[in-house]
């Protein structure tokens, strides 16, 4: 067996009674003694702390911001050049067919670009950036930093109790903060649909900062189980499930992430891998779309469930890509892809579970409205 990697917080997770599971090559906490349901509600109602140190953190640097930004735009269909200092965006690495190789976050820090990529893809992503950008752009993986997220309506009070400047940040702001004596890079963002912060901290200071945050009223440690149910309620894609190398961003409903300057007619249209396929999808439409799905009853419909239309006999029209129980919605929820003509909200469909077809309805995303501080 391959030895699982450990984040700088591994021993603390064990001390806190976490159930550890393999995830993207790491031993990660799936839940704590509180349990997934209570951890989910804790984050919705107060504040939850997540260890996301398994993610890849990378700095891109060059002779100027324009040089770095234009170079990175050769890999992503986003407006990087127009990003203001101290701001962050969601991005996608695309392939020559217009599929999604990974999704990521990128932030401008002066003339440098700070990129955070998914754990399962980080080695490939770093190799991709090095091959495409070096030697003109220096690609530096940050192996000496941890990453923690504080999420929920109580996140601002918690983080701002250590540095009042945190309260002045709005959604997608990036700022240097001093938390518990550590100089950190914080963004006001997250993967739960709630307000919150993602905090890059030197690895050797991560445990002390985490302990200090958990000592605050209303902050509890939260595992991967609740992270998944929170992001599903928020309608957020999980790479390798809701999006992958065969998914066009337009199919996935990620049109909003591709700014007009990179689309047809824009000042810097195209110029990224698969541009022809992505821009054609904007122009001509797509044959399938990612949608929210609401199963009837109490039984969840999980990834892989085949979806059929409501006509007699029922033709296969799609597949569930994420599904489970929504603790906030109080019932089963799912996301998946269906034929475009079946994607209108309210469309009645069937999902086949263990050979039996059960009713479900196309639902509006997100299932729980975002609570970001704009």
Coordinates of C-alpha atoms in Angstrom, one line a residue:
X1 CA 0.0 0.0 0.0
X2 CA 1.1 3.6 -0.7
X3 CA 1.9 5.5 2.5
X4 CA -0.7 8.2 3.0
X5 CA 0.7 11.8 3.4
X6 CA -0.2 13.8 6.4
X7 CA -0.9 17.5 6.8
X8 CA 0.7 19.6 9.5
X9 CA -2.5 19.2 11.5
X10 CA -2.6 15.4 11.5
X11 CA -1.7 14.9 15.1
X12 CA -4.2 17.5 16.2
X13 CA -7.0 15.8 14.3
X14 CA -6.2 12.5 16.1
X15 CA -6.1 14.3 19.4
X16 CA -9.5 15.8 18.7
X17 CA -11.0 12.3 18.1
X18 CA -11.3 12.6 14.3
X19 CA -12.1 9.6 12.2
X20 CA -9.3 9.6 9.6
X21 CA -9.8 8.3 6.0
X22 CA -7.7 8.3 2.8
X23 CA -8.4 11.3 0.6
X24 CA -6.4 12.4 -2.4
X25 CA -3.3 10.6 -1.1
X26 CA -3.7 12.1 2.4
X27 CA -4.9 10.9 5.8
X28 CA -7.8 13.4 6.4
X29 CA -10.5 13.8 9.0
X30 CA -13.9 12.8 7.6
X31 CA -15.7 13.7 10.9
X32 CA -15.1 14.4 14.6
X33 CA -17.1 13.1 17.6
X34 CA -19.8 15.7 16.9
X35 CA -20.8 13.8 13.7
X36 CA -21.4 15.0 10.2
X37 CA -25.0 16.3 10.7
X38 CA -24.0 18.5 13.7
X39 CA -20.8 19.6 12.0
X40 CA -22.8 20.7 9.0
X41 CA -25.3 22.7 11.1
X42 CA -22.4 24.1 13.2
X43 CA -21.0 25.7 10.0
X44 CA -24.3 26.9 8.8
X45 CA -25.2 28.5 12.2
X46 CA -21.9 29.5 13.8
X47 CA -18.3 28.7 12.5
X48 CA -16.5 25.6 11.4
X49 CA -12.7 25.1 10.9
X50 CA -11.5 22.9 8.1
X51 CA -8.0 21.6 7.3
X52 CA -7.5 22.0 3.6
X53 CA -3.7 21.8 3.7
X54 CA -3.8 18.9 1.2
X55 CA -4.5 21.5 -1.5
X56 CA -1.6 22.7 -3.7
X57 CA -0.3 26.2 -3.1
X58 CA 1.8 27.8 -5.8
X59 CA 3.4 31.2 -6.5
X60 CA 4.0 32.4 -10.1
X61 CA 6.4 35.3 -10.4
X62 CA 8.0 37.1 -13.4
X63 CA 9.4 40.4 -14.5
X64 CA 6.1 42.2 -14.1
X65 CA 2.4 41.6 -13.3
X66 CA 1.5 42.0 -17.0
X67 CA 4.0 39.3 -17.9
X68 CA 2.7 36.9 -15.2
X69 CA -0.9 37.5 -16.0
X70 CA -0.7 37.2 -19.8
X71 CA 1.3 34.0 -19.4
X72 CA -1.2 32.5 -17.1
X73 CA -4.0 33.4 -19.5
X74 CA -2.5 31.0 -21.9
X75 CA -3.6 28.2 -19.6
X76 CA -7.0 29.5 -18.3
X77 CA -10.0 31.1 -20.0
X78 CA -10.3 33.8 -17.2
X79 CA -9.4 37.5 -17.1
X80 CA -6.2 37.4 -15.2
X81 CA -4.7 40.7 -16.4
X82 CA -7.7 42.7 -15.2
X83 CA -7.4 41.3 -11.6
X84 CA -6.8 44.0 -9.1
X85 CA -4.1 43.6 -6.5
X86 CA -5.6 42.0 -3.4
X87 CA -8.4 40.2 -5.3
X88 CA -9.0 36.6 -6.1
X89 CA -10.9 34.7 -8.9
X90 CA -12.2 31.2 -9.6
X91 CA -10.4 29.6 -12.6
X92 CA -10.2 26.4 -14.7
X93 CA -7.4 24.7 -16.5
X94 CA -8.8 23.5 -19.8
X95 CA -7.5 20.9 -22.3
X96 CA -7.4 20.9 -26.1
X97 CA -10.9 19.5 -26.3
X98 CA -12.3 22.2 -24.1
X99 CA -12.6 19.9 -21.1
X100 CA -11.8 20.9 -17.5
X101 CA -8.5 19.5 -16.2
X102 CA -8.9 21.1 -12.8
X103 CA -10.6 24.0 -11.1
X104 CA -8.6 26.4 -8.9
X105 CA -8.4 29.8 -7.2
X106 CA -5.9 32.5 -8.2
X107 CA -5.1 35.7 -6.4
X108 CA -3.0 38.7 -7.2
X109 CA -0.3 39.5 -4.6
X110 CA 1.5 42.5 -5.9
X111 CA 3.2 41.4 -9.1
X112 CA 2.9 37.7 -8.2
X113 CA 0.0 35.2 -8.7
X114 CA -0.9 32.9 -5.8
X115 CA -2.7 29.8 -7.2
X116 CA -4.5 27.1 -5.1
X117 CA -5.2 23.8 -6.9
X118 CA -7.0 20.6 -5.9
X119 CA -5.0 18.0 -4.0
X120 CA -5.7 15.1 -6.4
X121 CA -4.5 17.2 -9.3
X122 CA -1.7 19.3 -7.8
X123 CA 1.3 17.3 -9.1
X124 CA -0.1 17.3 -12.7
X125 CA -1.1 21.0 -12.4
X126 CA 2.3 22.0 -11.2
X127 CA 3.9 20.1 -14.0
X128 CA 1.5 21.7 -16.5
X129 CA 2.4 25.2 -15.3
X130 CA 6.2 24.5 -15.3
X131 CA 6.1 23.0 -18.8
X132 CA 4.0 25.9 -20.2
X133 CA 5.4 28.9 -18.3
X134 CA 9.0 28.3 -17.3
X135 CA 11.7 29.7 -17.6
X136 CA 10.0 33.1 -18.3
X137 CA 7.7 32.6 -15.3
X138 CA 9.0 31.0 -12.1
X139 CA 6.6 28.4 -10.8
X140 CA 7.2 27.8 -7.0
X141 CA 5.2 25.2 -5.1
X142 CA 4.8 26.2 -1.5
X143 CA 5.5 23.0 0.5
X144 CA 6.1 24.9 3.8
X145 CA 2.6 26.3 4.3
X146 CA -0.7 24.9 5.6
X147 CA -4.1 26.0 4.6
X148 CA -7.1 26.2 6.9
X149 CA -10.6 27.5 6.3
X150 CA -12.9 29.2 8.8
X151 CA -16.5 29.1 7.5
X152 CA -19.9 30.2 8.6
X153 CA -21.8 33.3 9.8
X154 CA -19.5 33.4 12.9
X155 CA -16.3 33.4 10.9
X156 CA -15.9 37.2 10.7
X157 CA -16.2 37.6 14.5
X158 CA -13.7 34.8 15.1
X159 CA -11.0 35.9 12.7
X160 CA -11.5 39.6 13.3
X161 CA -11.0 39.0 17.1
X162 CA -7.3 38.3 16.2
X163 CA -7.0 41.0 13.5
X164 CA -9.7 43.6 13.1
X165 CA -8.7 44.1 9.4
X166 CA -10.4 40.8 8.6
X167 CA -13.8 42.5 9.1
X168 CA -13.1 45.0 6.3
X169 CA -12.6 42.3 3.7
X170 CA -15.4 41.4 1.3
X171 CA -16.0 38.3 -0.8
X172 CA -12.8 37.4 -2.8
X173 CA -10.6 40.0 -1.1
X174 CA -7.1 38.8 -0.3
X175 CA -5.1 40.4 2.5
X176 CA -2.1 39.8 4.8
X177 CA -3.3 39.4 8.4
X178 CA -1.6 38.8 11.7
X179 CA -3.4 35.9 13.5
X180 CA -2.2 34.6 16.8
X181 CA 1.3 36.0 16.0
X182 CA 1.4 34.4 12.6
X183 CA 1.7 36.4 9.4
X184 CA -0.9 34.8 7.1
X185 CA -2.4 35.2 3.6
X186 CA -6.1 35.3 4.0
X187 CA -8.8 35.3 1.3
X188 CA -12.5 35.9 2.1
X189 CA -13.8 32.8 0.3
X190 CA -14.6 29.2 0.8
X191 CA -16.3 26.0 -0.4
X192 CA -19.4 26.0 1.8
X193 CA -21.6 28.7 0.4
X194 CA -21.1 30.5 3.7
X195 CA -19.1 33.6 4.6
X196 CA -15.6 32.8 5.7
X197 CA -11.9 32.8 5.2
X198 CA -9.2 30.6 3.7
X199 CA -5.9 31.1 5.5
X200 CA -2.4 30.2 4.3
X201 CA -0.1 29.9 7.3
X202 CA 3.5 28.8 7.7
X203 CA 3.3 25.0 8.4
X204 CA 5.2 25.2 11.7
X205 CA 2.7 27.8 13.0
X206 CA -0.4 26.0 11.8
X207 CA -1.2 23.9 14.9
X208 CA -0.9 26.9 17.3
X209 CA -3.1 29.0 15.1
X210 CA -5.7 26.2 14.7
X211 CA -5.7 25.7 18.5
X212 CA -6.3 29.4 19.1
X213 CA -9.1 29.5 16.6
X214 CA -10.8 26.4 18.1
X215 CA -10.5 28.0 21.6
X216 CA -12.8 30.8 20.4
X217 CA -16.6 30.6 21.2
X218 CA -18.6 29.2 18.3
X219 CA -15.7 27.6 16.4
X220 CA -15.5 23.8 16.0
X221 CA -13.4 21.4 13.9
X222 CA -15.2 20.1 10.9
X223 CA -14.4 17.1 8.6
X224 CA -14.7 16.2 5.0
X225 CA -18.1 14.7 5.4
X226 CA -19.8 18.0 6.3
X227 CA -17.6 19.8 3.8
X228 CA -19.2 17.7 1.1
X229 CA -22.8 18.2 2.2
X230 CA -22.2 21.9 2.6
X231 CA -20.8 22.3 -0.9
X232 CA -23.6 20.2 -2.4
X233 CA -26.2 22.3 -0.8
X234 CA -24.3 25.4 -2.2
X235 CA -24.4 23.9 -5.7
X236 CA -20.6 23.9 -5.9
X237 CA -18.8 21.4 -8.2
X238 CA -16.4 18.7 -6.9
X239 CA -13.6 18.0 -9.4
X240 CA -13.6 14.4 -10.6
X241 CA -17.3 14.1 -10.0
X242 CA -19.4 17.1 -11.3
X243 CA -16.6 18.3 -13.6
X244 CA -13.7 16.5 -15.3
X245 CA -11.6 16.4 -18.4
X246 CA -14.6 15.6 -20.5
X247 CA -16.8 18.5 -19.2
X248 CA -17.1 21.7 -21.2
X249 CA -17.4 24.7 -18.8
X250 CA -20.6 25.7 -20.5
X251 CA -22.2 22.3 -19.9
X252 CA -21.2 22.7 -16.2
X253 CA -22.9 26.1 -16.0
X254 CA -19.6 27.8 -15.3
X255 CA -20.2 30.5 -18.0
X256 CA -20.0 33.2 -15.3
X257 CA -16.4 32.3 -14.6
X258 CA -15.3 33.2 -18.1
X259 CA -15.2 36.9 -18.4
X260 CA -16.3 38.7 -21.6
X261 CA -12.7 39.8 -22.4
X262 CA -11.8 36.2 -23.1
X263 CA -14.9 35.3 -25.1
X264 CA -15.6 35.9 -28.8
X265 CA -15.3 39.6 -29.5
X266 CA -13.4 40.3 -26.4
X267 CA -10.0 42.1 -26.4
X268 CA -8.2 38.9 -25.5
X269 CA -10.6 36.3 -26.8
X270 CA -9.4 32.7 -26.9
X271 CA -5.7 31.9 -26.6
X272 CA -6.3 29.1 -24.0
X273 CA -6.4 25.3 -24.5
X274 CA -9.6 24.2 -26.1
X275 CA -10.7 27.8 -26.9
X276 CA -12.5 26.8 -30.1
X277 CA -14.6 24.2 -28.3
X278 CA -15.4 26.4 -25.3
X279 CA -16.3 29.5 -27.4
X280 CA -18.4 27.3 -29.8
X281 CA -20.4 26.1 -26.8
X282 CA -21.2 29.7 -25.9
X283 CA -22.3 30.3 -29.5
X284 CA -24.1 27.1 -30.4
X285 CA -25.3 25.8 -27.0
X286 CA -24.6 22.4 -25.5
X287 CA -26.4 19.0 -25.6
X288 CA -26.4 18.5 -21.8
X289 CA -26.4 20.8 -18.7
X290 CA -25.6 20.4 -15.0
X291 CA -28.7 20.8 -12.9
X292 CA -29.9 20.5 -9.4
X293 CA -32.1 17.4 -8.7
X294 CA -34.6 16.9 -6.0
X295 CA -35.5 13.2 -5.3
X296 CA -39.0 12.6 -3.9
X297 CA -39.1 10.8 -0.5
X298 CA -36.2 10.3 1.8
X299 CA -33.8 8.0 -0.1
X300 CA -30.7 9.8 -1.5
X301 CA -29.7 9.3 -5.2
X302 CA -26.0 9.1 -5.3
X303 CA -23.3 9.5 -7.9
X304 CA -23.8 7.1 -10.9
X305 CA -27.6 6.9 -10.7
X306 CA -29.0 6.9 -14.2
X307 CA -31.7 9.5 -15.1
X308 CA -34.6 8.8 -17.4
X309 CA -37.2 11.1 -18.9
X310 CA -40.9 11.0 -17.9
X311 CA -42.1 9.6 -21.2
X312 CA -43.7 6.1 -21.3
X313 CA -40.8 3.6 -21.4
X314 CA -38.4 6.4 -20.3
X315 CA -35.3 7.2 -22.3
X316 CA -32.0 7.7 -20.5
X317 CA -31.2 11.4 -20.4
X318 CA -28.5 11.8 -17.9
X319 CA -26.6 10.8 -14.7
X320 CA -26.3 11.9 -11.1
X321 CA -22.7 13.2 -10.4
X322 CA -23.2 14.1 -6.7
X323 CA -25.9 13.2 -4.3
X324 CA -26.7 12.8 -0.6
X325 CA -28.8 14.1 2.2
X326 CA -29.0 17.9 2.7
X327 CA -29.1 18.6 6.5
X328 CA -30.2 22.2 5.9
X329 CA -32.8 21.3 3.2
X330 CA -34.0 18.4 5.3
X331 CA -34.1 15.9 2.5
X332 CA -32.1 14.2 -0.3
X333 CA -30.5 16.5 -3.0
X334 CA -28.3 15.8 -6.0
X335 CA -26.6 17.4 -9.0
X336 CA -26.1 15.8 -12.4
X337 CA -26.2 16.2 -16.1
X338 CA -29.3 15.9 -18.2
X339 CA -30.1 16.5 -21.9
X340 CA -30.6 20.2 -22.4
X341 CA -34.2 19.8 -23.4
X342 CA -34.8 18.1 -20.0
X343 CA -33.0 20.8 -18.0
X344 CA -35.8 23.3 -17.2
X345 CA -36.5 23.8 -13.5
X346 CA -39.5 21.7 -12.5
X347 CA -39.0 19.0 -15.2
X348 CA -40.2 15.6 -13.9
X349 CA -37.6 12.8 -14.3
X350 CA -36.8 9.4 -12.9
X351 CA -33.7 8.1 -11.2
X352 CA -33.0 4.3 -11.2
X353 CA -31.9 3.1 -7.8
X354 CA -31.1 -0.6 -7.5
X355 CA -33.3 -1.4 -10.5
X356 CA -36.2 0.6 -9.4
X357 CA -37.2 4.0 -10.9
X358 CA -37.9 6.7 -8.4
X359 CA -39.3 10.2 -9.2
X360 CA -37.1 13.3 -9.0
X361 CA -37.4 16.9 -10.3
X362 CA -35.0 19.4 -11.8
X363 CA -34.4 22.0 -9.1
X364 CA -32.9 25.4 -8.8
X365 CA -29.3 25.7 -7.8
X366 CA -28.0 26.4 -5.2
X367 CA -30.3 24.5 -2.8
X368 CA -29.2 26.9 0.0
X369 CA -28.5 30.5 -0.9
X370 CA -25.0 31.8 -0.6
X371 CA -24.2 33.9 2.4
X372 CA -21.1 35.7 1.1
X373 CA -20.2 39.2 2.3
X374 CA -20.4 41.4 -0.9

